[in-house]
Coordinates of C-alpha atoms and ligand atoms in Angstrom, one line a residue:
X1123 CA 29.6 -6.2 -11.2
X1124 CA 30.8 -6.3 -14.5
X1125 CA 29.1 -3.7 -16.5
X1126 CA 26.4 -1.2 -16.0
X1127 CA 23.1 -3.4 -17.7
X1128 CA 24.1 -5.8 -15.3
X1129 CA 24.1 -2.9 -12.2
X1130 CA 20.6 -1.7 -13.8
X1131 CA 19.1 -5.0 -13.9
X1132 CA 19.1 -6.0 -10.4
X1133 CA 17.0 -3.1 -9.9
X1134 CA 14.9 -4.6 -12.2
X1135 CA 14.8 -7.7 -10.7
X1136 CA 14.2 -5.6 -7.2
X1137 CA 11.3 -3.8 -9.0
X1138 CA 9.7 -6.8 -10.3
X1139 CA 9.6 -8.4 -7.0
X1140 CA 8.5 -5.2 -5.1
X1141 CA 5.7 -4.9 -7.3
X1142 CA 4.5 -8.0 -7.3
X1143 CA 4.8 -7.8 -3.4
X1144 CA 2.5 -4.9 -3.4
X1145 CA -0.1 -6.7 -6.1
X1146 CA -0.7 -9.5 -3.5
X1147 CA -0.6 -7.5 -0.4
X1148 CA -4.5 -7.4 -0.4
X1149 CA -4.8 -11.0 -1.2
X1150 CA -1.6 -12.8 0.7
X1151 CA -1.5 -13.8 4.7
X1152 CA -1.1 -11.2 6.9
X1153 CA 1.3 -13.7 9.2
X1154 CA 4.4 -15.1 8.8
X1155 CA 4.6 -18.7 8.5
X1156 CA 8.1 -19.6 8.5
X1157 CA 9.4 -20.6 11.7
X1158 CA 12.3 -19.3 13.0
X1159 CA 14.4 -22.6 12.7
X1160 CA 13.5 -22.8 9.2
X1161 CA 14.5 -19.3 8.4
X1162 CA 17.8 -20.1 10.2
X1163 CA 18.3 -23.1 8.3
X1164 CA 18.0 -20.8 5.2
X1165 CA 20.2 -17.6 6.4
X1166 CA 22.5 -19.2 8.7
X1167 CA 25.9 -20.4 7.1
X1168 CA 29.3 -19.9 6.7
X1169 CA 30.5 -16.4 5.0
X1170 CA 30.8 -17.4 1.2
X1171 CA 34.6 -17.4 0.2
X1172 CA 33.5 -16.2 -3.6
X1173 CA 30.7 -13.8 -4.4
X1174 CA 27.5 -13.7 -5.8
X1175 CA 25.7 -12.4 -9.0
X1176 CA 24.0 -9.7 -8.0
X1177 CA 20.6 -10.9 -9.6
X1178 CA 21.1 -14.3 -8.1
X1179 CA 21.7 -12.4 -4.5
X1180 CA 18.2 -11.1 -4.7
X1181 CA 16.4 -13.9 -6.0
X1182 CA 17.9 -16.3 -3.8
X1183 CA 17.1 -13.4 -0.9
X1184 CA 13.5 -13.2 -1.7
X1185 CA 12.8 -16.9 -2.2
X1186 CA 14.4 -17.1 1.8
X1187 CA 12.5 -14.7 3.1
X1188 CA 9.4 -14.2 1.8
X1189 CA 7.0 -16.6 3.9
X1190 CA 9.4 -14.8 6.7
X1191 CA 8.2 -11.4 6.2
X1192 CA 5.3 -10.3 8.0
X1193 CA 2.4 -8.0 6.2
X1194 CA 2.3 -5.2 8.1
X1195 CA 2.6 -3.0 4.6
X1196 CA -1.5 -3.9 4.4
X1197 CA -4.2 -2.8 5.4
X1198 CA -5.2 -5.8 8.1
X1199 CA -2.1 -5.6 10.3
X1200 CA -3.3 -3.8 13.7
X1201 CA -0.3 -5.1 15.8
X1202 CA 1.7 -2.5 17.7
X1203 CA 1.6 0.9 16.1
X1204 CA 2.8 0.0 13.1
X1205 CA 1.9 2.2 10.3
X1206 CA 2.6 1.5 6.1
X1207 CA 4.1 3.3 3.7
X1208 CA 3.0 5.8 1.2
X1209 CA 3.9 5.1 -2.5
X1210 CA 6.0 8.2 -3.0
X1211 CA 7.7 8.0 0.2
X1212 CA 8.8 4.2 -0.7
X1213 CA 10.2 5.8 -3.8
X1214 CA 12.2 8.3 -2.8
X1215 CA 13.6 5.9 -0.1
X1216 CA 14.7 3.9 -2.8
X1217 CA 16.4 6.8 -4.8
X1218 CA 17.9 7.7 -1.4
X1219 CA 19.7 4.4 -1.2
X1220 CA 20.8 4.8 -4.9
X1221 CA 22.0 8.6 -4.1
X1222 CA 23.6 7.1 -1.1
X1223 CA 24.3 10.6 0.6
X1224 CA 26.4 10.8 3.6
X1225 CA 23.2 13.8 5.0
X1226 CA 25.6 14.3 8.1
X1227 CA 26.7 17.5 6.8
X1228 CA 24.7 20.3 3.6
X1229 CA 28.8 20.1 2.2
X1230 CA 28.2 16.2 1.9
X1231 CA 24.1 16.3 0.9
X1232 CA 23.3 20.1 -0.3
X1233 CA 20.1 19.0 -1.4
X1234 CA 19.2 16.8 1.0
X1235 CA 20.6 19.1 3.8
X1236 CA 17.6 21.3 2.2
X1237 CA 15.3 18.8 1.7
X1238 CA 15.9 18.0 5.8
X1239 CA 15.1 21.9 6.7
X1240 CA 11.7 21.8 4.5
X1241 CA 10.5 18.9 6.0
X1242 CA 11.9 20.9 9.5
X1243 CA 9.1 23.2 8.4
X1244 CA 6.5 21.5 7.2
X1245 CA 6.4 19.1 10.3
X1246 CA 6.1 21.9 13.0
X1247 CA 3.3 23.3 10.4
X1248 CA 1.7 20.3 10.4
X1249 CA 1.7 19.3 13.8
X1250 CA 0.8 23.2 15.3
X1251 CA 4.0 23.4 16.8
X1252 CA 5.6 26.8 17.4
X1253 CA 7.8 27.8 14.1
X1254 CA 10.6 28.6 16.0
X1255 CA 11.8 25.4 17.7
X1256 CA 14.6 23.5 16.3
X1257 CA 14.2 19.7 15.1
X1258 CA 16.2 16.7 14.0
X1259 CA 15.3 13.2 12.3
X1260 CA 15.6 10.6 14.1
X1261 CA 15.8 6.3 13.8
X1262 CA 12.8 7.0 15.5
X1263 CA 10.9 7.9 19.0
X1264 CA 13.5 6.0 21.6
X1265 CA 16.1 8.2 19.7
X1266 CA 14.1 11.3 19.9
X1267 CA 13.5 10.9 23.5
X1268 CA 17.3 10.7 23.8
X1269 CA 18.1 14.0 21.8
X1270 CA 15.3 15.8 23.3
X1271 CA 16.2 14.2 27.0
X1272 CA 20.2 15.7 26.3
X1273 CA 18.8 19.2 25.4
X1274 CA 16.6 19.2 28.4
X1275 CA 19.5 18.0 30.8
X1276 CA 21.7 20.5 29.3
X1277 CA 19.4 23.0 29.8
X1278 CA 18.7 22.5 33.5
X1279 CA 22.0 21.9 34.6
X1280 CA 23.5 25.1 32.7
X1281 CA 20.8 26.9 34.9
X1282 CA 22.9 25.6 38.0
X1283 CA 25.8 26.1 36.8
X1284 CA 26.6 23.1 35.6
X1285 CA 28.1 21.9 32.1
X1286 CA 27.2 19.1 31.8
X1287 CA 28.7 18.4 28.0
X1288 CA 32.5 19.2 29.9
X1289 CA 32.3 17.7 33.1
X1290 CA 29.5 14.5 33.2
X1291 CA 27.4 13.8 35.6
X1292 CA 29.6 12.4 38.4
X1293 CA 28.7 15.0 40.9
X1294 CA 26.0 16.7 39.3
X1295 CA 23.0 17.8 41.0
X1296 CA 20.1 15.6 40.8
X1297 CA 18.0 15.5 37.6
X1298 CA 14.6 13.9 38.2
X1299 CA 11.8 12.8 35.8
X1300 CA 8.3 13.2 36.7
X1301 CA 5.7 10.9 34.6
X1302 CA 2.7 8.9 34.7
X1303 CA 3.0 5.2 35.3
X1304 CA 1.9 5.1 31.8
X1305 CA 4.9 5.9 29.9
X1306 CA 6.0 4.4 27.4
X1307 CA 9.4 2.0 27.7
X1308 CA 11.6 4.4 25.3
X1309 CA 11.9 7.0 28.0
X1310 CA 13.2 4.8 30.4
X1311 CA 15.5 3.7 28.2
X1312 CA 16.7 6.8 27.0
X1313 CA 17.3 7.7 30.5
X1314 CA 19.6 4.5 31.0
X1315 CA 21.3 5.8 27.8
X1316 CA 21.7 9.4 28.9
X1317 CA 23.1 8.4 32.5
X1318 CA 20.1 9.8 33.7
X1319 CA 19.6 6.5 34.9
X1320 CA 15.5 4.9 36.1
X1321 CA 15.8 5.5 39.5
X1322 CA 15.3 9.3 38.7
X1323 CA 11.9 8.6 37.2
X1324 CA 9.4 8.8 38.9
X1325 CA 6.2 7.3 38.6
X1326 CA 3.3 9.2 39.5
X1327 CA 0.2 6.9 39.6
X1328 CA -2.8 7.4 36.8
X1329 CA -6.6 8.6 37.4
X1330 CA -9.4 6.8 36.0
X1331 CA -8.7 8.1 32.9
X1332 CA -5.2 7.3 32.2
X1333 CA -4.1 10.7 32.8
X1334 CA -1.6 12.4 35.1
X1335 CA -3.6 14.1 37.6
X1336 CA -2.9 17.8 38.3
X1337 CA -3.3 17.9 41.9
X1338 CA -0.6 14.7 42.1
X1339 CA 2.1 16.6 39.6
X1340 CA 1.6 19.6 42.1
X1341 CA 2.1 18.1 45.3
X1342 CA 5.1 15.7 43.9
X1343 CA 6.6 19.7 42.5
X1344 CA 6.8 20.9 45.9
X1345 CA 8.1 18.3 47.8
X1346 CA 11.4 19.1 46.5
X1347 CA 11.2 22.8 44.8
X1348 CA 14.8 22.8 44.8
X1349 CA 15.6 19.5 42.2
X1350 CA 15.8 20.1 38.3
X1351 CA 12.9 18.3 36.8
X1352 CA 11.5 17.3 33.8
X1353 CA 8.0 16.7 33.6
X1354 CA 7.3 13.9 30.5
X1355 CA 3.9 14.2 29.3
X1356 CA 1.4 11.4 26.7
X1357 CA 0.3 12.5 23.0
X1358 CA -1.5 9.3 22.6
X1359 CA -0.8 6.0 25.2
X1360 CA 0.0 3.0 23.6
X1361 CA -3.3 1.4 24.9
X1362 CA -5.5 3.6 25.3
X1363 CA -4.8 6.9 23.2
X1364 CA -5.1 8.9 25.9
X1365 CA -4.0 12.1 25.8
X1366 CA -3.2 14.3 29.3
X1367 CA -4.2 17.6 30.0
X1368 CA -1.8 19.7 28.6
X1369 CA -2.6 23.9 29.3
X1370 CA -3.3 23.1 32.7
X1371 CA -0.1 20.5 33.5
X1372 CA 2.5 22.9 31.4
X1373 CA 1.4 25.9 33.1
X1374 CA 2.0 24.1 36.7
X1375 CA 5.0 22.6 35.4
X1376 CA 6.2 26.0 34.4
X1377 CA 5.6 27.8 36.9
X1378 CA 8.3 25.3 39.1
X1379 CA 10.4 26.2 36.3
X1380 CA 10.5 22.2 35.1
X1381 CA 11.1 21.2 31.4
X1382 CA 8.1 19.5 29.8
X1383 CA 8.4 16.9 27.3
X1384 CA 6.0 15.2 25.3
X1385 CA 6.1 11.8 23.7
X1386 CA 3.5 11.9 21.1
X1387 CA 5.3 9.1 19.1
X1388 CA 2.1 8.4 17.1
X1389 CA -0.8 11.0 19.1
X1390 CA 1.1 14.1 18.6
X1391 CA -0.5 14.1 14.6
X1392 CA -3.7 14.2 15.8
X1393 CA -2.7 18.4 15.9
X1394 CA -2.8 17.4 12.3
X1395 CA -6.8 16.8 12.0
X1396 CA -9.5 19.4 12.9
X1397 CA -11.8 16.8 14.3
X1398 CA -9.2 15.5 16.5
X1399 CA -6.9 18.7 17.2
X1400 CA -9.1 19.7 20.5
X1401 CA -7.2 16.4 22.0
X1402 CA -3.4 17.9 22.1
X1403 CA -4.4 22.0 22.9
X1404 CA -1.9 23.3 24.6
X1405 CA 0.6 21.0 24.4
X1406 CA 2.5 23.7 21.9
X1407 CA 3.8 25.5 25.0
X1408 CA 5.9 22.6 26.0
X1409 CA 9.4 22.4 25.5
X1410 CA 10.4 19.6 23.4
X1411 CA 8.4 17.2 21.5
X1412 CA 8.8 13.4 20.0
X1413 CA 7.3 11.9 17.3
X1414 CA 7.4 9.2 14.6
X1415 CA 7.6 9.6 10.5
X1416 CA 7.5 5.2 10.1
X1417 CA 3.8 5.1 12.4
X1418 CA 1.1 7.5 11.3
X1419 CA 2.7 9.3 8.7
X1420 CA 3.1 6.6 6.7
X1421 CA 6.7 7.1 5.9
X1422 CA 9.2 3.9 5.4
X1423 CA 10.9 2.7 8.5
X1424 CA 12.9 3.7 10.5
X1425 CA 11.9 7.7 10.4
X1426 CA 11.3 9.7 14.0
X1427 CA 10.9 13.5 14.7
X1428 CA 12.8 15.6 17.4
X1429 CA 11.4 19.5 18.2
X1430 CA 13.4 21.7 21.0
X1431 CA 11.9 25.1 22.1
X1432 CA 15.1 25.9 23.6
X1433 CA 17.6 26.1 20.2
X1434 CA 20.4 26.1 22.1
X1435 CA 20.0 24.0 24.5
X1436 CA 19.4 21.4 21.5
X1437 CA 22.7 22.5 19.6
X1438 CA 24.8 22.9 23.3
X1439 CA 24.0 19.1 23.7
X1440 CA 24.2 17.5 20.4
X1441 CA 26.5 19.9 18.0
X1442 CA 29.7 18.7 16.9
X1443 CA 33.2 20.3 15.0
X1444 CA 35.7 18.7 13.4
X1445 CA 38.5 20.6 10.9
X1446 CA 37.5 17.9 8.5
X1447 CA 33.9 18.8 8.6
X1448 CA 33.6 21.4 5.9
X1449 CA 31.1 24.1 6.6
X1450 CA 28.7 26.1 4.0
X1451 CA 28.0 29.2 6.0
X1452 CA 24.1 29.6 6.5
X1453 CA 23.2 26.0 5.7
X1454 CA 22.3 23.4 8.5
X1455 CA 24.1 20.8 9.5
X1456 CA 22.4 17.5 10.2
X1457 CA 25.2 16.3 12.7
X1458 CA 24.6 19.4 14.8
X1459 CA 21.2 18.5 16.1
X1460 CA 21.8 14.5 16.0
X1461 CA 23.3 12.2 18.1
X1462 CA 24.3 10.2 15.0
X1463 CA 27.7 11.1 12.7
X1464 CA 27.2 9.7 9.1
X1465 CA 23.8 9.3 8.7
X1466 CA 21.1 8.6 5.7
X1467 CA 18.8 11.5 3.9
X1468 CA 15.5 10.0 5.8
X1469 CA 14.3 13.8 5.6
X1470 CA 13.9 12.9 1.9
X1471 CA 10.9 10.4 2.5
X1472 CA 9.3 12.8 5.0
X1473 CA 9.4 14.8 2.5
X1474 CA 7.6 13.0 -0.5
X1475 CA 5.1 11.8 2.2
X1476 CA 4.0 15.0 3.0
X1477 CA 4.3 16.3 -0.2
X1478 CA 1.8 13.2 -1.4
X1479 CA -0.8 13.7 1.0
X1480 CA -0.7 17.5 1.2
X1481 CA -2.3 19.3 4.5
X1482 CA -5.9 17.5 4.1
X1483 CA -4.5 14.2 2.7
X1484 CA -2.7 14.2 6.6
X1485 CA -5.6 15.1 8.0
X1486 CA -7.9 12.3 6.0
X1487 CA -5.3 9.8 6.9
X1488 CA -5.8 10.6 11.0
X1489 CA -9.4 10.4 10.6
X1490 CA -10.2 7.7 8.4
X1491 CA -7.5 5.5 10.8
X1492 CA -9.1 7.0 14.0
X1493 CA -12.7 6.0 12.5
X1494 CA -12.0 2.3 11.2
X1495 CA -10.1 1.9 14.9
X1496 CA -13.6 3.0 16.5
X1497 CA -15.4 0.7 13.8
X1498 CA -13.3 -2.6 14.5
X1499 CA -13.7 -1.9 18.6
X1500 CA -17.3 -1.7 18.2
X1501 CA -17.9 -4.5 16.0
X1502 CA -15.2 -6.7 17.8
X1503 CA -16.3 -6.2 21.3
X1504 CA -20.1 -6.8 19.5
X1505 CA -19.2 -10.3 18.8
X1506 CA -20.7 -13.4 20.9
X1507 CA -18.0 -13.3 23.9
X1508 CA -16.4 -9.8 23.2
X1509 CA -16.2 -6.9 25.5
X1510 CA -15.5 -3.7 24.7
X1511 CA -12.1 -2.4 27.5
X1512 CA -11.2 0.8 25.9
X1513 CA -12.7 2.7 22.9
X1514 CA -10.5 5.5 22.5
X1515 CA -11.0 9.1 20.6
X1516 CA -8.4 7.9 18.1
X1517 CA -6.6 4.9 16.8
X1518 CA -5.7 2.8 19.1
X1519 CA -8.6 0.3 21.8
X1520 CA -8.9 -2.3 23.6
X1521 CA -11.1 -5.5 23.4
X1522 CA -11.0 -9.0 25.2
X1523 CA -12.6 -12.4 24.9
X1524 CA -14.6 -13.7 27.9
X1525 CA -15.1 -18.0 28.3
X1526 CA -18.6 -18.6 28.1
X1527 CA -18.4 -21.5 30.7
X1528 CA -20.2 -21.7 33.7
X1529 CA -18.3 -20.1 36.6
X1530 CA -15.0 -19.2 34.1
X1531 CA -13.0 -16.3 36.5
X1532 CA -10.6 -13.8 34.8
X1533 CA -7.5 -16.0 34.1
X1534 CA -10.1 -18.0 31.9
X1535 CA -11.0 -14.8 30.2
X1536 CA -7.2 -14.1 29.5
X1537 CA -6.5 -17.6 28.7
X1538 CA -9.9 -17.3 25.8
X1539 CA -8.3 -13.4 24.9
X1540 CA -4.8 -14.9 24.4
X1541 CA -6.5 -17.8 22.5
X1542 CA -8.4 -15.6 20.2
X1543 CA -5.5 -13.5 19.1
X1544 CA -3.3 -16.6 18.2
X1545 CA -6.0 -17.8 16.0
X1546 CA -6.8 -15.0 14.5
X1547 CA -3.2 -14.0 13.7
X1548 CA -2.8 -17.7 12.7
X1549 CA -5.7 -17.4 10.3
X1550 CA -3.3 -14.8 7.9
X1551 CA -6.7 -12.9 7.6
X1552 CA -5.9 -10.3 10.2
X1553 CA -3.2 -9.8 12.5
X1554 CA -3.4 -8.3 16.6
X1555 CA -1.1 -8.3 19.3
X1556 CA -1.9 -8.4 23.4
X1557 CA -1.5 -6.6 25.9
X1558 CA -2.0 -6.6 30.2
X1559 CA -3.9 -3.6 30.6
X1560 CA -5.5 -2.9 34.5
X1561 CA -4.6 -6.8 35.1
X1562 CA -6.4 -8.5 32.3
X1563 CA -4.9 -9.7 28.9
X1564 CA -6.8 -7.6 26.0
X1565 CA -6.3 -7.8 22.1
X1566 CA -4.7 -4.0 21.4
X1567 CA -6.4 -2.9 18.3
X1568 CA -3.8 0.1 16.3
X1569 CA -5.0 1.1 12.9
X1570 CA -2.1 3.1 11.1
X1571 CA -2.1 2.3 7.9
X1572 CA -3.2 4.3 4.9
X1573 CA -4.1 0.9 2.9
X1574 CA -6.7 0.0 5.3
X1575 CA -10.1 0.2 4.0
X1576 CA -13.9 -0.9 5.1
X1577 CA -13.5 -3.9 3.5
X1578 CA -10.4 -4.9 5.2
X1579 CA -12.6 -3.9 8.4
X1580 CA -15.7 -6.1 7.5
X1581 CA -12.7 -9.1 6.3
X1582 CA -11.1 -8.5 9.9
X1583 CA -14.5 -8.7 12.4
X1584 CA -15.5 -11.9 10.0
X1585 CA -12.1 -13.4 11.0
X1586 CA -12.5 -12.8 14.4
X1587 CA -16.0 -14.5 14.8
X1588 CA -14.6 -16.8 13.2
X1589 CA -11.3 -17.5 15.7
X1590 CA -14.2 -17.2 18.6
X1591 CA -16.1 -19.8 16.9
X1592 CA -12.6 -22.0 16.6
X1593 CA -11.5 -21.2 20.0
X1594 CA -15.2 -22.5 21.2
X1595 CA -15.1 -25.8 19.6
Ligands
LIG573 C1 4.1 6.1 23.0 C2 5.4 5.6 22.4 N1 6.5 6.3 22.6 C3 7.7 5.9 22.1 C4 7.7 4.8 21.2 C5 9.0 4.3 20.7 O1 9.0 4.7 19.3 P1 10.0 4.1 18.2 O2 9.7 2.7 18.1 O3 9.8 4.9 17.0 O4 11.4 4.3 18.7 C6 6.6 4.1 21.0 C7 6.6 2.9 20.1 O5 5.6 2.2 19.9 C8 5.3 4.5 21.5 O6 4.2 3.9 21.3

């Protein structure tokens, strides 16, 4: 880079394409329609022996990529949870990059480091959580399970004498982990990561409802009174949004002296909404709690939350010193409730996020998702050959697409819901992902965007009568 116009105009150019970008979000495919052999052809090649123009760098990178990137920034994406991001929050996660803060330590970030303790506040304010538990930003859920999962094993072990930080786990006494066969993948995996290891989870099988019956948790409790458990409850499942029954499964886990964790990746903001609040009360006397920033918040990947009741427990398992690590008295230190080292100020689009939207602008955000969610699982599972599976309180259902032949048995129906998805999502109008729910293949609808409006509904249920219609002929 030869001089500073030249540094300043490839943000610019960056500008120029990001806003453009944005302009045609409403208006471009929804899909990606490079395939992955021609976006190999583009990317793949030898390390160049010279460098590039800066400007050049980015224009040749957007002209590669673009048919390559997938619209999930609009407001007709209802694949996974994904959720957008808000215009300030994209902002300040570009000035973060330009900043380019080391936010491991206030000494390296002072006003980030502060930044990360407002948006500590604001969160647990939010979300109804008690004001005293400590917290940590994450990549994201997996890695929140994984701080939260360190803090509870520290905790439990340090009750048997055990410390685990010094001496492992080779030898420990048993750690189990009592769940419903619902969970989510991330907490087996953080278990893996943790040397917790999945044979100590244990799946305790779902009622009618999704949920993780009481009389179930109690009996599988006293079987073996004596082994340190934690008990990992659902904000929100990933099919369903359901949402267990938190007084009454605390208080029993409690009272067995087991740790209870939630995972309310995306669920845990309904606390967030009065309409929707009733669906999480109780589940503030747990003792640690996951969720993400990059879902329903509406904050730029990748952005999770961690809260610990038990502050020490959370700083025994994560905190680090180093002499080369300088220390500012009173401040908090990122690297001392993270499993990460260096690490980038994400607290600082958290915090634009929230400050954009403001108590009620959280609260409008849950339930205008939750209500266009409702709105597409009605009008979807309305449609000639649409069922209704699951219509959920909030933002996430379930429909499927049944073969209107004669005699057509359920791997027909899964073969028509599989067809109906692919093209729909090849359409570019809309795009949905699939799911096996109960044994049948179902289209997962997940609204989580804040661009998403009623016309992107009424655009989405036209595009899907119009993939039945396809998949008929
Ligand atoms: C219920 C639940 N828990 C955990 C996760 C993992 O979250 P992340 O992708 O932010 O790591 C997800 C992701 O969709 C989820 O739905």
């Amino acid at each position: 880079m030869k001089s500073l116009a030249q540094e300043t105009a490839v943000l610019d150019n960056a500008l120029t394409y990001a806003k453009n970008y944005i302009e045609g979000l409403a208006n471009s495919k929804v899909n990606a329609s490079a395939t992955l052999d021609e976006l190999r052809a583009r990317f793949l090649s030898a390390l160049p022996e010279d460098g590039t123009d800066a400007c050049e760098v980015i224009d040749q990178l957007v002209k590669d990529a673009s048919d390559g990137i997938v619209g999930s920034a609009g407001g007709r994406f209802f694949a996974y949870v994904i959720g957008g991001a808000l215009p300030a929050s994209v902002a300040a996660d570009w000035l973060t990059s330009v900043w380019d803060q080391n936010a491991a330590m206030h000494a390296s970030s002072p006003a980030e480091g502060v930044i990360e303790e407002v948006c500590g506040a604001w969160l647990k304010d939010v979300l109804h959580l008690p004001a005293s538990a400590s917290f940590a930003l994450t990549t994201g859920s997996q890695m929140a399970h994984v701080v939260a999962l360190a803090a509870a094993r520290h905790a439990l072990l340090a009750r048997v004498g055990w410390d685990v930080e010094k001496r492992g786990l080779r030898g420990a006494p048993e750690v189990r982990i009592l769940t419903s066969d619902q969970y989510h993948g991330s907490l087996e995996r953080a278990l893996r990561i943790l040397g917790l290891g999945r044979d100590a989870l244990v799946r305790l099988e779902s009622n009618e409802q999704g949920k993780l019956p009481f009389d179930l948790l109690q009996a599988t409790l006293d079987q073996k009174p004596d082994v340190l458990t934690v008990v990992v409850l659902q904000a929100g499942d990933l099919n369903t949004g359901v949402f267990d029954n938190y007084r009454e499964l605390i208080a029993l886990a409690h009272s067995r002296h087991a740790w209870v964790h939630i995972d309310g990746a995306f669920g845990l903001w309904t606390a967030a909404s009065d309409v929707h609040r009733y669906l999480v009360e109780g589940i503030d006397d747990a003792d640690s709690w996951v969720t993400d920033g990059h879902k329903w918040l509406n904050v730029p990947y990748d952005c999770g939350y961690v809260f610990v009741a038990d502050r020490d427990a959370h700083f025994g398992s994560v905190s680090h010193k180093e002499s080369y690590l300088a220390r500012v008295d009173s401040a908090r230190d990122p690297i001392d409730w993270n499993a990460e080292w260096s690490r980038r100020g994400r607290s600082v689009a958290t915090y634009a996020a929230l400050k954009q939207l403001g108590r009620s602008g959280v609260a409008d955000l849950i339930n205008r998702t939750c209500r266009f969610a409702g709105q597409l699982v009605d009008r979807i599972g309305a449609l000639d050959g649409g069922e209704v599976v699951w219509r959920s309180e909030i933002n996430q259902g379930l429909v499927r697409f049944l073969d209107p032949r004669p005699g057509a048995g359920s791997a027909d129906h899964d073969a028509r819901t599989d067809a109906v998805i692919s093209a729909v999502t090849a359409s570019g109008e809309a795009f949905f992902g699939g799911t096996t729910w109960r044994g049948q293949r179902c289209m997962r609808i997940s609204v989580c965007n804040w661009r998403t409006t009623s016309d992107d509904v009424e655009r989405t249920v036209a595009a899907v009568a119009q993939a039945i219609s396809s998949c008929r002929g």
